[in-house]
Amino acid sequence: MESLPTLIIDLTIILALAAITTLICKKLRLPSVLGYILAGFLAGGTAVTFFPTVQGIANIETLSEIGVIFLMFGLGLEFSVHKMAEVGVPGILSASIQALGVGVLGFFLGEALHWGLMDSVFLGVMLAMSSTMITMKSIEDMGLKERRFAGLAMGTLVIEDILAIFAMVVLSTIAVSKSISGAALMGRIGLLVFYLVLWLILGIYLVPTWMKKLVRLMNDEVLLIFSLALCFVMALLAARIGLSVELGAFLAGSLLAGTIHAERVEHLVTPVKNLFGAIFFVSVGFMVQPAMIWKYLWVILLISIVAIIGKLIFLTLGSLAAGQPLDVSVQSAASQTQVGEFSFILAGLGVTLGVTSNFLYPVIVAVSVLTTFTTPVVLKASLPLCGFLEKMLPEKWLAAIDRHSRTREKDSGVGRGNWAKFLRSYLFHFILYGILATGVIMIGVRFLIPNMMKDWGPDHTMTVRVIACAILYAALILLISAMLRVHKRYFTALWLKGWSNRVVLLTLLTIRFAAAVALLVVPDYLIFHIRPLYLILVAIPIVILAARSRWLAGGYLEFEARFLANLNERQLEEWVEKELSEGRRHHWMTEQLMSIKVVCGPDYQNRGKSLRELNWGDLLHVKVIKLLHGQTCHIIPEGRIRVDAGDRMVITGSRQQLENFLDIMEERGVRQMEGTQMQPLKEFIESQEDLPDERQVLLFGMYLRKEMPQVGKSIRTSGIKTDWHAFLVGLERNNLPIMDPHPDMLLRSGDLLWLLGDQNMAAALAAEGLLD
């Protein structure tokens, strides 16, 4: 009889036992994860000998590591960047307060047990780490996945996983140096943050773009292989740059979760995830050692009780601080009362580095297994616990909790002012392009030059350096131009409101300008060791020219449009389907664009100036779409038309832009007409039905065809205003709506342009079959 490989026999044993134990758990209405751990205990051979036991433990451990990767990948498929952002503040607050509170509690517990300093430090960090997989499995098995607390718990656990990565960096740095070096520590953490953000930026830009081009070639089989390849490639890259494979797999899943193929990928991956996930949980059961449990029984029970109670208290406090209701906070905390598998990794790190005692690893494994069993029990008891707290807590406290929760919900829906919107744009461009520019420098210095030197040899050192510098600066100039972009629609409104605003704005722009100069100086300094002063003198005019270049602006605006379309791909697809089902396609344009009627009073200060001289479009980002001068009516008036006292105008823009316009121009004699109010552009257009055709303003859509001369040109040079006598008020690209696009943005085939014009213009375009 042919002998079977050990791996096949071992898989047969653990799968057969897992099938039996999970059926028993299902019958008892317990999470199946407990059945897997029980199967591992029975098959491990450490205490139970009358069951067939696993022989190749190392092979099963390898498969369990693959299981962790698949579980994290599957988790990522359910949590896109958007979904993580939705629970961002509550998740960060809850995870941070829990990690700090439980970490300190665990440290002092270790000290009370008279353990060594490093044992106590490691214990505190390990107790602060909950298990994403066990929490997810418990919530799924209890049918609570759609509850509000589940999203909060998952968001908190994602932050905890990231904190666990940083904890590994901190602990390994302390262990290796035998002391805490702030500079080295911050350097390593900063590098991890940089890689993480750079990874997300490039992933969001590249992955959906590739899938759009390749999706026609992908049947279910190919899509599954592509998805798993992405998962393992990102997990491997994560390990190579000092992150964990778990985080890499999670990021791969979260990138795919933002695409329109997420549900299909999740459906294909689920069977694979379930198989290898089961093997992982079975391997956890291997670590249950009855002899060790008996020896340290009271210590294990004490640590478990402290961990459960500590997590309940601090996670609840964190969620309450983030404005979550009491019941949601308690349920979210109850689902995370286990010590997670990251604690195994941290315990192993301590043993490997020789800084922790030998007993710590088996103790923490036992605590993790015990708290895994108690998690579903605590979760089931969370609602009765919440009811108990509502009875016991003073009414003033409950009223304060309710008031804080409602206030946070109200604040989350309040519109942002000019400062908030300007700072959001400022930080977005500063951080996004600053990190990309830093990444370009690091790739060039650490990888490009060394690899070129290997190929070309030391005799061509100067040639290699010159070529590498040329490549680096070609990329850097484009990125720095984008980094220096100013969101003028909010900048101008803030600038015109007073000197106090101008001081802050100038400070922010100076900081960003200095950072851009520094980024240009660094490559030459690192490669050629030129004195920084000389480089700074050369870099300053280059940065100024890059910031003013319209050609460069067109390039980075196209990058941003694709990045935002990829980032929001799934949401945009859902939004389009919803609009089509409601018969409201493209209504975003008329709902976001507003209009007001204004009149230039007797005190109008800019009499006789033309619209081109007033330059309201560039300064205040509004458009004059109709001007009445006596009995003369100008539809989409040209720049040469002069504005005098008594003239009436219809102006369009966003609500914020129009409010800024009225706020600034009222003191200059331009006021809103009496008896009128701001209204959606759609309502204004519909209100013109009784007017003669030549006095009506129309809004119409037009798709750009690849043979049209406007394709590839910027909006400024496309001739839309000069040749068509129309205003481009917005466009759609890949379902992404872009209102008031930048004049230097390049037009592409397939863009849907939204134009304001008159009847003659609309008739001419309709005759050519160009209108939507």
PDB file of C-alpha atoms in Angstrom, residues 84-191:
ATOM      1  CA  MET A  84     -12.405  52.908   7.659  1.00  0.00           C
ATOM      2  CA  ALA A  85     -12.771  56.678   7.390  1.00  0.00           C
ATOM      3  CA  GLU A  86     -16.402  56.441   8.488  1.00  0.00           C
ATOM      4  CA  VAL A  87     -15.367  54.976  11.853  1.00  0.00           C
ATOM      5  CA  GLY A  88     -12.073  56.864  11.896  1.00  0.00           C
ATOM      6  CA  VAL A  89     -12.475  59.192  14.869  1.00  0.00           C
ATOM      7  CA  PRO A  90     -14.389  56.733  17.104  1.00  0.00           C
ATOM      8  CA  GLY A  91     -12.030  53.927  16.111  1.00  0.00           C
ATOM      9  CA  ILE A  92      -8.890  55.945  16.794  1.00  0.00           C
ATOM     10  CA  LEU A  93     -10.162  57.278  20.114  1.00  0.00           C
ATOM     11  CA  SER A  94     -11.442  53.919  21.296  1.00  0.00           C
ATOM     12  CA  ALA A  95      -8.283  52.029  20.267  1.00  0.00           C
ATOM     13  CA  SER A  96      -5.934  54.663  21.688  1.00  0.00           C
ATOM     14  CA  ILE A  97      -7.680  54.926  25.067  1.00  0.00           C
ATOM     15  CA  GLN A  98      -7.909  51.137  25.326  1.00  0.00           C
ATOM     16  CA  ALA A  99      -4.269  50.584  24.359  1.00  0.00           C
ATOM     17  CA  LEU A 100      -3.044  53.193  26.835  1.00  0.00           C
ATOM     18  CA  GLY A 101      -5.351  52.149  29.685  1.00  0.00           C
ATOM     19  CA  VAL A 102      -4.985  48.383  29.370  1.00  0.00           C
ATOM     20  CA  GLY A 103      -1.280  48.697  28.588  1.00  0.00           C
ATOM     21  CA  VAL A 104      -0.610  50.633  31.793  1.00  0.00           C
ATOM     22  CA  LEU A 105      -2.856  48.245  33.727  1.00  0.00           C
ATOM     23  CA  GLY A 106      -0.965  45.220  32.398  1.00  0.00           C
ATOM     24  CA  PHE A 107       2.393  46.799  33.216  1.00  0.00           C
ATOM     25  CA  PHE A 108       1.454  47.432  36.840  1.00  0.00           C
ATOM     26  CA  LEU A 109      -0.011  43.913  37.082  1.00  0.00           C
ATOM     27  CA  GLY A 110       3.349  42.510  35.997  1.00  0.00           C
ATOM     28  CA  GLU A 111       5.108  44.672  38.567  1.00  0.00           C
ATOM     29  CA  ALA A 112       2.680  43.484  41.260  1.00  0.00           C
ATOM     30  CA  LEU A 113       3.541  39.888  40.338  1.00  0.00           C
ATOM     31  CA  HIS A 114       7.234  40.780  40.820  1.00  0.00           C
ATOM     32  CA  TRP A 115       8.119  40.122  37.207  1.00  0.00           C
ATOM     33  CA  GLY A 116      11.068  41.776  35.516  1.00  0.00           C
ATOM     34  CA  LEU A 117      10.777  45.185  33.870  1.00  0.00           C
ATOM     35  CA  MET A 118      10.713  43.872  30.278  1.00  0.00           C
ATOM     36  CA  ASP A 119       8.267  41.097  31.235  1.00  0.00           C
ATOM     37  CA  SER A 120       5.901  43.753  32.607  1.00  0.00           C
ATOM     38  CA  VAL A 121       6.333  45.992  29.534  1.00  0.00           C
ATOM     39  CA  PHE A 122       5.638  43.109  27.163  1.00  0.00           C
ATOM     40  CA  LEU A 123       2.659  41.969  29.237  1.00  0.00           C
ATOM     41  CA  GLY A 124       1.071  45.425  29.097  1.00  0.00           C
ATOM     42  CA  VAL A 125       1.481  45.675  25.326  1.00  0.00           C
ATOM     43  CA  MET A 126       0.215  42.131  24.711  1.00  0.00           C
ATOM     44  CA  LEU A 127      -2.902  42.595  26.836  1.00  0.00           C
ATOM     45  CA  ALA A 128      -3.780  45.722  24.845  1.00  0.00           C
ATOM     46  CA  MET A 129      -4.026  43.728  21.593  1.00  0.00           C
ATOM     47  CA  SER A 130      -7.417  42.216  20.784  1.00  0.00           C
ATOM     48  CA  SER A 131      -7.977  39.642  18.040  1.00  0.00           C
ATOM     49  CA  THR A 132      -9.453  40.865  14.768  1.00  0.00           C
ATOM     50  CA  MET A 133     -10.106  37.315  13.550  1.00  0.00           C
ATOM     51  CA  ILE A 134     -11.753  36.076  16.736  1.00  0.00           C
ATOM     52  CA  THR A 135     -13.889  39.205  17.080  1.00  0.00           C
ATOM     53  CA  MET A 136     -14.955  38.980  13.453  1.00  0.00           C
ATOM     54  CA  LYS A 137     -15.742  35.274  13.757  1.00  0.00           C
ATOM     55  CA  SER A 138     -17.739  35.738  16.968  1.00  0.00           C
ATOM     56  CA  ILE A 139     -19.791  38.581  15.500  1.00  0.00           C
ATOM     57  CA  GLU A 140     -20.472  36.659  12.277  1.00  0.00           C
ATOM     58  CA  ASP A 141     -21.468  33.434  14.052  1.00  0.00           C
ATOM     59  CA  MET A 142     -23.861  35.310  16.345  1.00  0.00           C
ATOM     60  CA  GLY A 143     -25.492  37.064  13.359  1.00  0.00           C
ATOM     61  CA  LEU A 144     -24.513  40.540  14.539  1.00  0.00           C
ATOM     62  CA  LYS A 145     -22.445  41.622  11.545  1.00  0.00           C
ATOM     63  CA  GLU A 146     -24.905  44.332  10.464  1.00  0.00           C
ATOM     64  CA  ARG A 147     -25.273  45.899  13.901  1.00  0.00           C
ATOM     65  CA  ARG A 148     -23.887  49.380  14.409  1.00  0.00           C
ATOM     66  CA  PHE A 149     -21.367  48.266  17.044  1.00  0.00           C
ATOM     67  CA  ALA A 150     -19.782  45.776  14.616  1.00  0.00           C
ATOM     68  CA  GLY A 151     -18.486  48.559  12.365  1.00  0.00           C
ATOM     69  CA  LEU A 152     -17.114  50.442  15.363  1.00  0.00           C
ATOM     70  CA  ALA A 153     -15.409  47.281  16.670  1.00  0.00           C
ATOM     71  CA  MET A 154     -13.822  46.537  13.308  1.00  0.00           C
ATOM     72  CA  GLY A 155     -12.612  50.129  12.961  1.00  0.00           C
ATOM     73  CA  THR A 156     -11.115  49.981  16.449  1.00  0.00           C
ATOM     74  CA  LEU A 157      -9.392  46.664  15.710  1.00  0.00           C
ATOM     75  CA  VAL A 158      -7.870  48.010  12.501  1.00  0.00           C
ATOM     76  CA  ILE A 159      -6.317  50.855  14.491  1.00  0.00           C
ATOM     77  CA  GLU A 160      -5.183  48.349  17.119  1.00  0.00           C
ATOM     78  CA  ASP A 161      -3.469  46.258  14.434  1.00  0.00           C
ATOM     79  CA  ILE A 162      -1.602  49.344  13.244  1.00  0.00           C
ATOM     80  CA  LEU A 163      -0.683  50.173  16.845  1.00  0.00           C
ATOM     81  CA  ALA A 164       0.541  46.582  17.218  1.00  0.00           C
ATOM     82  CA  ILE A 165       2.938  47.115  14.314  1.00  0.00           C
ATOM     83  CA  PHE A 166       4.291  50.236  15.983  1.00  0.00           C
ATOM     84  CA  ALA A 167       4.509  48.346  19.291  1.00  0.00           C
ATOM     85  CA  MET A 168       6.677  45.702  17.639  1.00  0.00           C
ATOM     86  CA  VAL A 169       8.972  48.439  16.337  1.00  0.00           C
ATOM     87  CA  VAL A 170       9.150  50.127  19.741  1.00  0.00           C
ATOM     88  CA  LEU A 171       9.757  46.901  21.676  1.00  0.00           C
ATOM     89  CA  SER A 172      12.375  45.572  19.269  1.00  0.00           C
ATOM     90  CA  THR A 173      14.200  48.928  19.313  1.00  0.00           C
ATOM     91  CA  ILE A 174      14.192  49.008  23.114  1.00  0.00           C
ATOM     92  CA  ALA A 175      15.203  45.355  23.356  1.00  0.00           C
ATOM     93  CA  VAL A 176      18.111  45.649  20.920  1.00  0.00           C
ATOM     94  CA  SER A 177      19.494  48.892  22.383  1.00  0.00           C
ATOM     95  CA  LYS A 178      18.691  47.908  25.986  1.00  0.00           C
ATOM     96  CA  SER A 179      17.412  51.471  26.381  1.00  0.00           C
ATOM     97  CA  ILE A 180      14.867  53.869  24.939  1.00  0.00           C
ATOM     98  CA  SER A 181      16.388  56.043  22.199  1.00  0.00           C
ATOM     99  CA  GLY A 182      13.836  58.637  21.176  1.00  0.00           C
ATOM    100  CA  ALA A 183      15.548  59.576  17.908  1.00  0.00           C
ATOM    101  CA  ALA A 184      15.943  55.985  16.694  1.00  0.00           C
ATOM    102  CA  LEU A 185      12.426  55.134  17.782  1.00  0.00           C
ATOM    103  CA  MET A 186      10.788  58.072  16.035  1.00  0.00           C
ATOM    104  CA  GLY A 187      12.874  57.397  12.946  1.00  0.00           C
ATOM    105  CA  ARG A 188      11.622  53.827  12.614  1.00  0.00           C
ATOM    106  CA  ILE A 189       8.010  54.744  13.335  1.00  0.00           C
ATOM    107  CA  GLY A 190       8.180  57.637  10.857  1.00  0.00           C
ATOM    108  CA  LEU A 191       9.530  55.297   8.188  1.00  0.00           C
TER     109      LEU A 191
END
